[in-house]
PDB file of C-alpha atoms in Angstrom:
ATOM      1  CA  GLN A 274     -21.853 -40.317  16.116  1.00  0.00           C
ATOM      2  CA  SER A 275     -19.211 -37.994  15.267  1.00  0.00           C
ATOM      3  CA  SER A 276     -19.599 -34.291  14.197  1.00  0.00           C
ATOM      4  CA  GLY A 277     -23.366 -34.676  14.016  1.00  0.00           C
ATOM      5  CA  ASN A 278     -23.034 -37.427  11.611  1.00  0.00           C
ATOM      6  CA  ALA A 279     -23.391 -41.093  12.403  1.00  0.00           C
ATOM      7  CA  ASP A 280     -20.042 -42.702  12.257  1.00  0.00           C
ATOM      8  CA  VAL A 281     -21.210 -46.328  12.595  1.00  0.00           C
ATOM      9  CA  ILE A 282     -24.658 -47.690  11.478  1.00  0.00           C
ATOM     10  CA  ILE A 283     -25.902 -51.291  12.166  1.00  0.00           C
ATOM     11  CA  ALA A 284     -29.379 -52.692  11.657  1.00  0.00           C
ATOM     12  CA  VAL A 285     -30.048 -55.467  14.126  1.00  0.00           C
ATOM     13  CA  THR A 286     -32.856 -58.038  14.207  1.00  0.00           C
ATOM     14  CA  TYR A 287     -33.805 -60.282  17.096  1.00  0.00           C
ATOM     15  CA  ASP A 288     -35.608 -63.622  16.478  1.00  0.00           C
ATOM     16  CA  ILE A 289     -37.298 -64.132  19.687  1.00  0.00           C
ATOM     17  CA  ALA A 290     -38.291 -67.697  19.242  1.00  0.00           C
ATOM     18  CA  ALA A 291     -34.904 -68.773  17.919  1.00  0.00           C
ATOM     19  CA  GLN A 292     -32.946 -66.566  20.318  1.00  0.00           C
ATOM     20  CA  ARG A 293     -30.656 -65.266  17.556  1.00  0.00           C
ATOM     21  CA  VAL A 294     -29.431 -61.994  16.632  1.00  0.00           C
ATOM     22  CA  GLY A 295     -28.646 -60.729  13.091  1.00  0.00           C
ATOM     23  CA  ALA A 296     -26.806 -57.552  12.251  1.00  0.00           C
ATOM     24  CA  VAL A 297     -25.842 -55.800   8.975  1.00  0.00           C
ATOM     25  CA  SER A 298     -23.466 -52.828   8.993  1.00  0.00           C
ATOM     26  CA  ILE A 299     -24.411 -49.877   6.665  1.00  0.00           C
ATOM     27  CA  PRO A 300     -21.335 -48.126   5.462  1.00  0.00           C
ATOM     28  CA  ARG A 301     -21.447 -44.528   6.284  1.00  0.00           C
ATOM     29  CA  ASP A 302     -20.808 -43.408   2.769  1.00  0.00           C
ATOM     30  CA  THR A 303     -23.543 -45.285   1.394  1.00  0.00           C
ATOM     31  CA  LEU A 304     -25.431 -43.187  -1.272  1.00  0.00           C
ATOM     32  CA  VAL A 305     -29.041 -42.379  -0.698  1.00  0.00           C
ATOM     33  CA  ASP A 306     -31.378 -40.182  -2.540  1.00  0.00           C
ATOM     34  CA  PRO A 307     -30.949 -36.734  -1.134  1.00  0.00           C
ATOM     35  CA  ASP A 308     -34.323 -35.599  -2.701  1.00  0.00           C
ATOM     36  CA  ARG A 309     -36.323 -38.012  -0.643  1.00  0.00           C
ATOM     37  CA  LEU A 310     -35.075 -38.211   2.734  1.00  0.00           C
ATOM     38  CA  ALA A 311     -31.498 -37.185   3.351  1.00  0.00           C
ATOM     39  CA  ASN A 312     -29.828 -33.661   3.516  1.00  0.00           C
ATOM     40  CA  TYR A 313     -26.792 -34.974   1.640  1.00  0.00           C
ATOM     41  CA  PRO A 314     -26.262 -38.071  -0.393  1.00  0.00           C
ATOM     42  CA  LYS A 315     -24.778 -40.059   2.234  1.00  0.00           C
ATOM     43  CA  ILE A 316     -26.432 -41.968   4.716  1.00  0.00           C
ATOM     44  CA  ASN A 317     -24.411 -41.067   7.732  1.00  0.00           C
ATOM     45  CA  SER A 318     -25.486 -37.206   7.268  1.00  0.00           C
ATOM     46  CA  SER A 319     -29.240 -38.170   7.725  1.00  0.00           C
ATOM     47  CA  TYR A 320     -28.413 -38.567  11.398  1.00  0.00           C
ATOM     48  CA  GLY A 321     -27.777 -34.706  11.683  1.00  0.00           C
ATOM     49  CA  ALA A 322     -31.634 -34.330  11.149  1.00  0.00           C
ATOM     50  CA  GLY A 323     -32.382 -36.672  14.069  1.00  0.00           C
ATOM     51  CA  ILE A 324     -32.808 -40.196  14.541  1.00  0.00           C
ATOM     52  CA  ASP A 325     -36.242 -40.393  12.942  1.00  0.00           C
ATOM     53  CA  ARG A 326     -34.491 -39.161   9.751  1.00  0.00           C
ATOM     54  CA  LEU A 327     -31.904 -41.838  10.010  1.00  0.00           C
ATOM     55  CA  GLU A 328     -34.484 -44.474  10.737  1.00  0.00           C
ATOM     56  CA  ALA A 329     -36.495 -43.358   7.595  1.00  0.00           C
ATOM     57  CA  VAL A 330     -33.453 -43.372   5.282  1.00  0.00           C
ATOM     58  CA  ALA A 331     -32.112 -46.699   6.562  1.00  0.00           C
ATOM     59  CA  SER A 332     -35.751 -48.257   6.220  1.00  0.00           C
ATOM     60  CA  ASP A 333     -36.036 -46.747   2.560  1.00  0.00           C
ATOM     61  CA  LEU A 334     -32.612 -48.254   1.793  1.00  0.00           C
ATOM     62  CA  LEU A 335     -33.188 -51.705   3.435  1.00  0.00           C
ATOM     63  CA  GLY A 336     -36.775 -51.948   2.580  1.00  0.00           C
ATOM     64  CA  ILE A 337     -37.747 -53.010   6.142  1.00  0.00           C
ATOM     65  CA  PRO A 338     -39.259 -50.913   9.119  1.00  0.00           C
ATOM     66  CA  PHE A 339     -37.485 -50.364  12.303  1.00  0.00           C
ATOM     67  CA  ASP A 340     -39.188 -50.838  15.618  1.00  0.00           C
ATOM     68  CA  TYR A 341     -36.531 -49.487  17.919  1.00  0.00           C
ATOM     69  CA  TYR A 342     -33.212 -47.401  17.871  1.00  0.00           C
ATOM     70  CA  VAL A 343     -30.174 -47.431  20.168  1.00  0.00           C
ATOM     71  CA  THR A 344     -27.532 -44.635  19.841  1.00  0.00           C
ATOM     72  CA  VAL A 345     -24.368 -44.946  21.473  1.00  0.00           C
ATOM     73  CA  ASP A 346     -22.211 -41.933  22.251  1.00  0.00           C
ATOM     74  CA  VAL A 347     -18.643 -42.600  21.219  1.00  0.00           C
ATOM     75  CA  ARG A 348     -17.440 -41.750  24.747  1.00  0.00           C
ATOM     76  CA  GLY A 349     -19.638 -44.769  25.903  1.00  0.00           C
ATOM     77  CA  PHE A 350     -17.586 -47.075  23.631  1.00  0.00           C
ATOM     78  CA  VAL A 351     -14.312 -45.688  25.205  1.00  0.00           C
ATOM     79  CA  ALA A 352     -15.724 -46.068  28.759  1.00  0.00           C
ATOM     80  CA  LEU A 353     -16.932 -49.786  28.042  1.00  0.00           C
ATOM     81  CA  VAL A 354     -13.571 -50.883  26.633  1.00  0.00           C
ATOM     82  CA  ASP A 355     -11.722 -49.130  29.565  1.00  0.00           C
ATOM     83  CA  ALA A 356     -14.156 -50.900  32.119  1.00  0.00           C
ATOM     84  CA  LEU A 357     -13.008 -54.151  30.420  1.00  0.00           C
ATOM     85  CA  GLY A 358      -9.358 -53.301  31.127  1.00  0.00           C
ATOM     86  CA  GLY A 359      -8.878 -53.103  27.257  1.00  0.00           C
ATOM     87  CA  VAL A 360      -9.200 -55.550  24.620  1.00  0.00           C
ATOM     88  CA  GLU A 361      -6.662 -57.615  22.782  1.00  0.00           C
ATOM     89  CA  PHE A 362      -7.202 -56.737  19.137  1.00  0.00           C
ATOM     90  CA  ASP A 363      -5.357 -57.731  15.830  1.00  0.00           C
ATOM     91  CA  VAL A 364      -4.872 -54.237  14.362  1.00  0.00           C
ATOM     92  CA  PRO A 365      -5.163 -55.084  10.609  1.00  0.00           C
ATOM     93  CA  ALA A 366      -2.740 -52.607   8.878  1.00  0.00           C
ATOM     94  CA  HIS A 367      -0.178 -49.778   9.303  1.00  0.00           C
ATOM     95  CA  MET A 368      -2.071 -47.035  10.726  1.00  0.00           C
ATOM     96  CA  ARG A 369      -0.837 -43.297  10.691  1.00  0.00           C
ATOM     97  CA  TYR A 370      -2.971 -40.378  10.873  1.00  0.00           C
ATOM     98  CA  SER A 371      -2.805 -36.883  12.253  1.00  0.00           C
ATOM     99  CA  ASP A 372      -5.381 -34.160  12.339  1.00  0.00           C
ATOM    100  CA  PRO A 373      -4.187 -31.260  14.902  1.00  0.00           C
ATOM    101  CA  LYS A 374      -7.487 -29.449  14.641  1.00  0.00           C
ATOM    102  CA  GLN A 375      -9.318 -32.343  16.017  1.00  0.00           C
ATOM    103  CA  ASN A 376      -6.346 -33.159  18.406  1.00  0.00           C
ATOM    104  CA  LEU A 377      -6.451 -36.633  16.706  1.00  0.00           C
ATOM    105  CA  TYR A 378      -3.185 -38.627  16.382  1.00  0.00           C
ATOM    106  CA  ILE A 379      -3.329 -42.367  15.467  1.00  0.00           C
ATOM    107  CA  SER A 380      -0.213 -44.533  15.329  1.00  0.00           C
ATOM    108  CA  PHE A 381      -0.470 -48.468  15.068  1.00  0.00           C
ATOM    109  CA  GLU A 382       1.689 -51.123  13.736  1.00  0.00           C
ATOM    110  CA  PRO A 383      -0.338 -54.247  12.669  1.00  0.00           C
ATOM    111  CA  GLY A 384      -0.692 -57.282  14.964  1.00  0.00           C
ATOM    112  CA  LEU A 385      -2.266 -58.183  18.208  1.00  0.00           C
ATOM    113  CA  GLN A 386      -2.101 -55.756  20.878  1.00  0.00           C
ATOM    114  CA  LEU A 387      -4.047 -54.599  24.007  1.00  0.00           C
ATOM    115  CA  LEU A 388      -6.002 -51.459  23.238  1.00  0.00           C
ATOM    116  CA  ASP A 389      -7.511 -49.149  25.812  1.00  0.00           C
ATOM    117  CA  GLY A 390     -10.714 -47.252  24.981  1.00  0.00           C
ATOM    118  CA  GLU A 391      -9.313 -44.472  22.985  1.00  0.00           C
ATOM    119  CA  GLU A 392      -7.021 -46.687  21.143  1.00  0.00           C
ATOM    120  CA  ALA A 393      -9.916 -49.098  20.159  1.00  0.00           C
ATOM    121  CA  LEU A 394     -11.930 -45.988  19.159  1.00  0.00           C
ATOM    122  CA  LYS A 395      -9.080 -44.689  16.978  1.00  0.00           C
ATOM    123  CA  VAL A 396      -8.542 -48.234  15.178  1.00  0.00           C
ATOM    124  CA  CYS A 397     -12.433 -48.208  14.494  1.00  0.00           C
ATOM    125  CA  ARG A 398     -12.544 -44.667  13.060  1.00  0.00           C
ATOM    126  CA  ILE A 399      -9.485 -44.288  10.896  1.00  0.00           C
ATOM    127  CA  ARG A 400     -10.161 -44.340   7.277  1.00  0.00           C
ATOM    128  CA  GLN A 401      -6.839 -43.288   5.474  1.00  0.00           C
ATOM    129  CA  ASN A 402      -3.329 -42.761   6.337  1.00  0.00           C
ATOM    130  CA  ASP A 403      -1.492 -39.296   6.446  1.00  0.00           C
ATOM    131  CA  ASP A 404      -0.348 -39.681   2.738  1.00  0.00           C
ATOM    132  CA  GLY A 405      -4.076 -39.709   1.754  1.00  0.00           C
ATOM    133  CA  THR A 406      -4.120 -43.486   0.811  1.00  0.00           C
ATOM    134  CA  SER A 407      -7.035 -45.370   1.834  1.00  0.00           C
ATOM    135  CA  LEU A 408      -6.380 -47.704   4.749  1.00  0.00           C
ATOM    136  CA  TYR A 409      -8.322 -50.430   3.300  1.00  0.00           C
ATOM    137  CA  SER A 410      -8.398 -51.576  -0.371  1.00  0.00           C
ATOM    138  CA  ASP A 411     -12.017 -51.866  -0.290  1.00  0.00           C
ATOM    139  CA  TYR A 412     -12.446 -48.477   1.395  1.00  0.00           C
ATOM    140  CA  ASP A 413     -15.432 -48.329   3.931  1.00  0.00           C
ATOM    141  CA  ILE A 414     -16.084 -52.021   3.711  1.00  0.00           C
ATOM    142  CA  GLY A 415     -12.714 -52.858   5.107  1.00  0.00           C
ATOM    143  CA  ARG A 416     -13.308 -50.142   7.932  1.00  0.00           C
ATOM    144  CA  THR A 417     -16.653 -51.738   8.563  1.00  0.00           C
ATOM    145  CA  ARG A 418     -15.210 -55.180   8.640  1.00  0.00           C
ATOM    146  CA  THR A 419     -12.696 -53.787  11.353  1.00  0.00           C
ATOM    147  CA  GLN A 420     -15.488 -52.179  13.194  1.00  0.00           C
ATOM    148  CA  GLN A 421     -17.489 -55.423  13.393  1.00  0.00           C
ATOM    149  CA  GLN A 422     -14.496 -57.532  14.537  1.00  0.00           C
ATOM    150  CA  MET A 423     -13.833 -54.925  17.328  1.00  0.00           C
ATOM    151  CA  LEU A 424     -17.513 -55.056  18.359  1.00  0.00           C
ATOM    152  CA  LEU A 425     -17.337 -58.851  18.477  1.00  0.00           C
ATOM    153  CA  THR A 426     -14.187 -58.741  20.578  1.00  0.00           C
ATOM    154  CA  ILE A 427     -15.741 -56.400  22.942  1.00  0.00           C
ATOM    155  CA  ALA A 428     -19.073 -58.390  23.289  1.00  0.00           C
ATOM    156  CA  GLN A 429     -17.031 -61.488  23.836  1.00  0.00           C
ATOM    157  CA  LYS A 430     -15.131 -59.768  26.733  1.00  0.00           C
ATOM    158  CA  VAL A 431     -18.408 -58.340  28.149  1.00  0.00           C
ATOM    159  CA  LEU A 432     -19.969 -61.824  28.266  1.00  0.00           C
ATOM    160  CA  ALA A 433     -17.021 -63.230  29.750  1.00  0.00           C
ATOM    161  CA  ASN A 434     -16.967 -60.739  32.756  1.00  0.00           C
ATOM    162  CA  PRO A 435     -20.583 -60.798  34.066  1.00  0.00           C
ATOM    163  CA  GLU A 436     -19.364 -59.684  37.464  1.00  0.00           C
ATOM    164  CA  LYS A 437     -18.817 -56.265  35.760  1.00  0.00           C
ATOM    165  CA  THR A 438     -22.584 -55.944  34.922  1.00  0.00           C
ATOM    166  CA  PRO A 439     -22.947 -52.934  37.420  1.00  0.00           C
ATOM    167  CA  ASP A 440     -20.181 -51.140  35.511  1.00  0.00           C
ATOM    168  CA  TYR A 441     -21.854 -51.920  32.117  1.00  0.00           C
ATOM    169  CA  LEU A 442     -25.300 -50.519  33.438  1.00  0.00           C
ATOM    170  CA  LYS A 443     -23.791 -47.454  34.645  1.00  0.00           C
ATOM    171  CA  ILE A 444     -22.232 -46.905  31.146  1.00  0.00           C
ATOM    172  CA  PHE A 445     -25.405 -47.899  29.404  1.00  0.00           C
ATOM    173  CA  ARG A 446     -27.392 -45.289  31.355  1.00  0.00           C
ATOM    174  CA  GLU A 447     -24.901 -42.569  30.714  1.00  0.00           C
ATOM    175  CA  TYR A 448     -23.979 -42.926  27.171  1.00  0.00           C
ATOM    176  CA  VAL A 449     -26.976 -44.754  25.467  1.00  0.00           C
ATOM    177  CA  ASP A 450     -30.088 -43.297  24.048  1.00  0.00           C
ATOM    178  CA  THR A 451     -33.047 -45.597  23.220  1.00  0.00           C
ATOM    179  CA  ASP A 452     -36.735 -46.100  22.731  1.00  0.00           C
ATOM    180  CA  LEU A 453     -36.611 -49.627  23.901  1.00  0.00           C
ATOM    181  CA  THR A 454     -38.448 -50.180  27.165  1.00  0.00           C
TER     182      THR A 454
END
């Protein structure tokens, strides 16, 4: 979440019999019917009214019910990447953005680099460069693709480092909220 809105929304399915996970990202600027479920016509704003509202809006959008939710504080994302000693990631584009009000300064050249938690978060969050041009020609779809690639990179490193499980559990307890038992 960011500023009361959901910054990344992913619907996940788990097939118990086949032991397979499926996921689909919902771009944060996806338009929804504000008269039915949302406060504002973009899905990310429905989180501001609570997780139940976001679940209802996403369920209406996708036509499927949601059994459970998991929310992750962005500080948990940073903590996890830092616990991994950073992640090697291929930054997809030249990134330059400054917002002194948020104390947010982003500066990356394209290419493979080792990112710490704060840097990985910046790569996932950036939408446009300082000159106002969109970072991706396909707007939020490109941003979503970068987020998916980052999450896959992090998941692979988590699975490759099972000895850090106590660290992962500590981060989970501190930064994750869920109704899973």
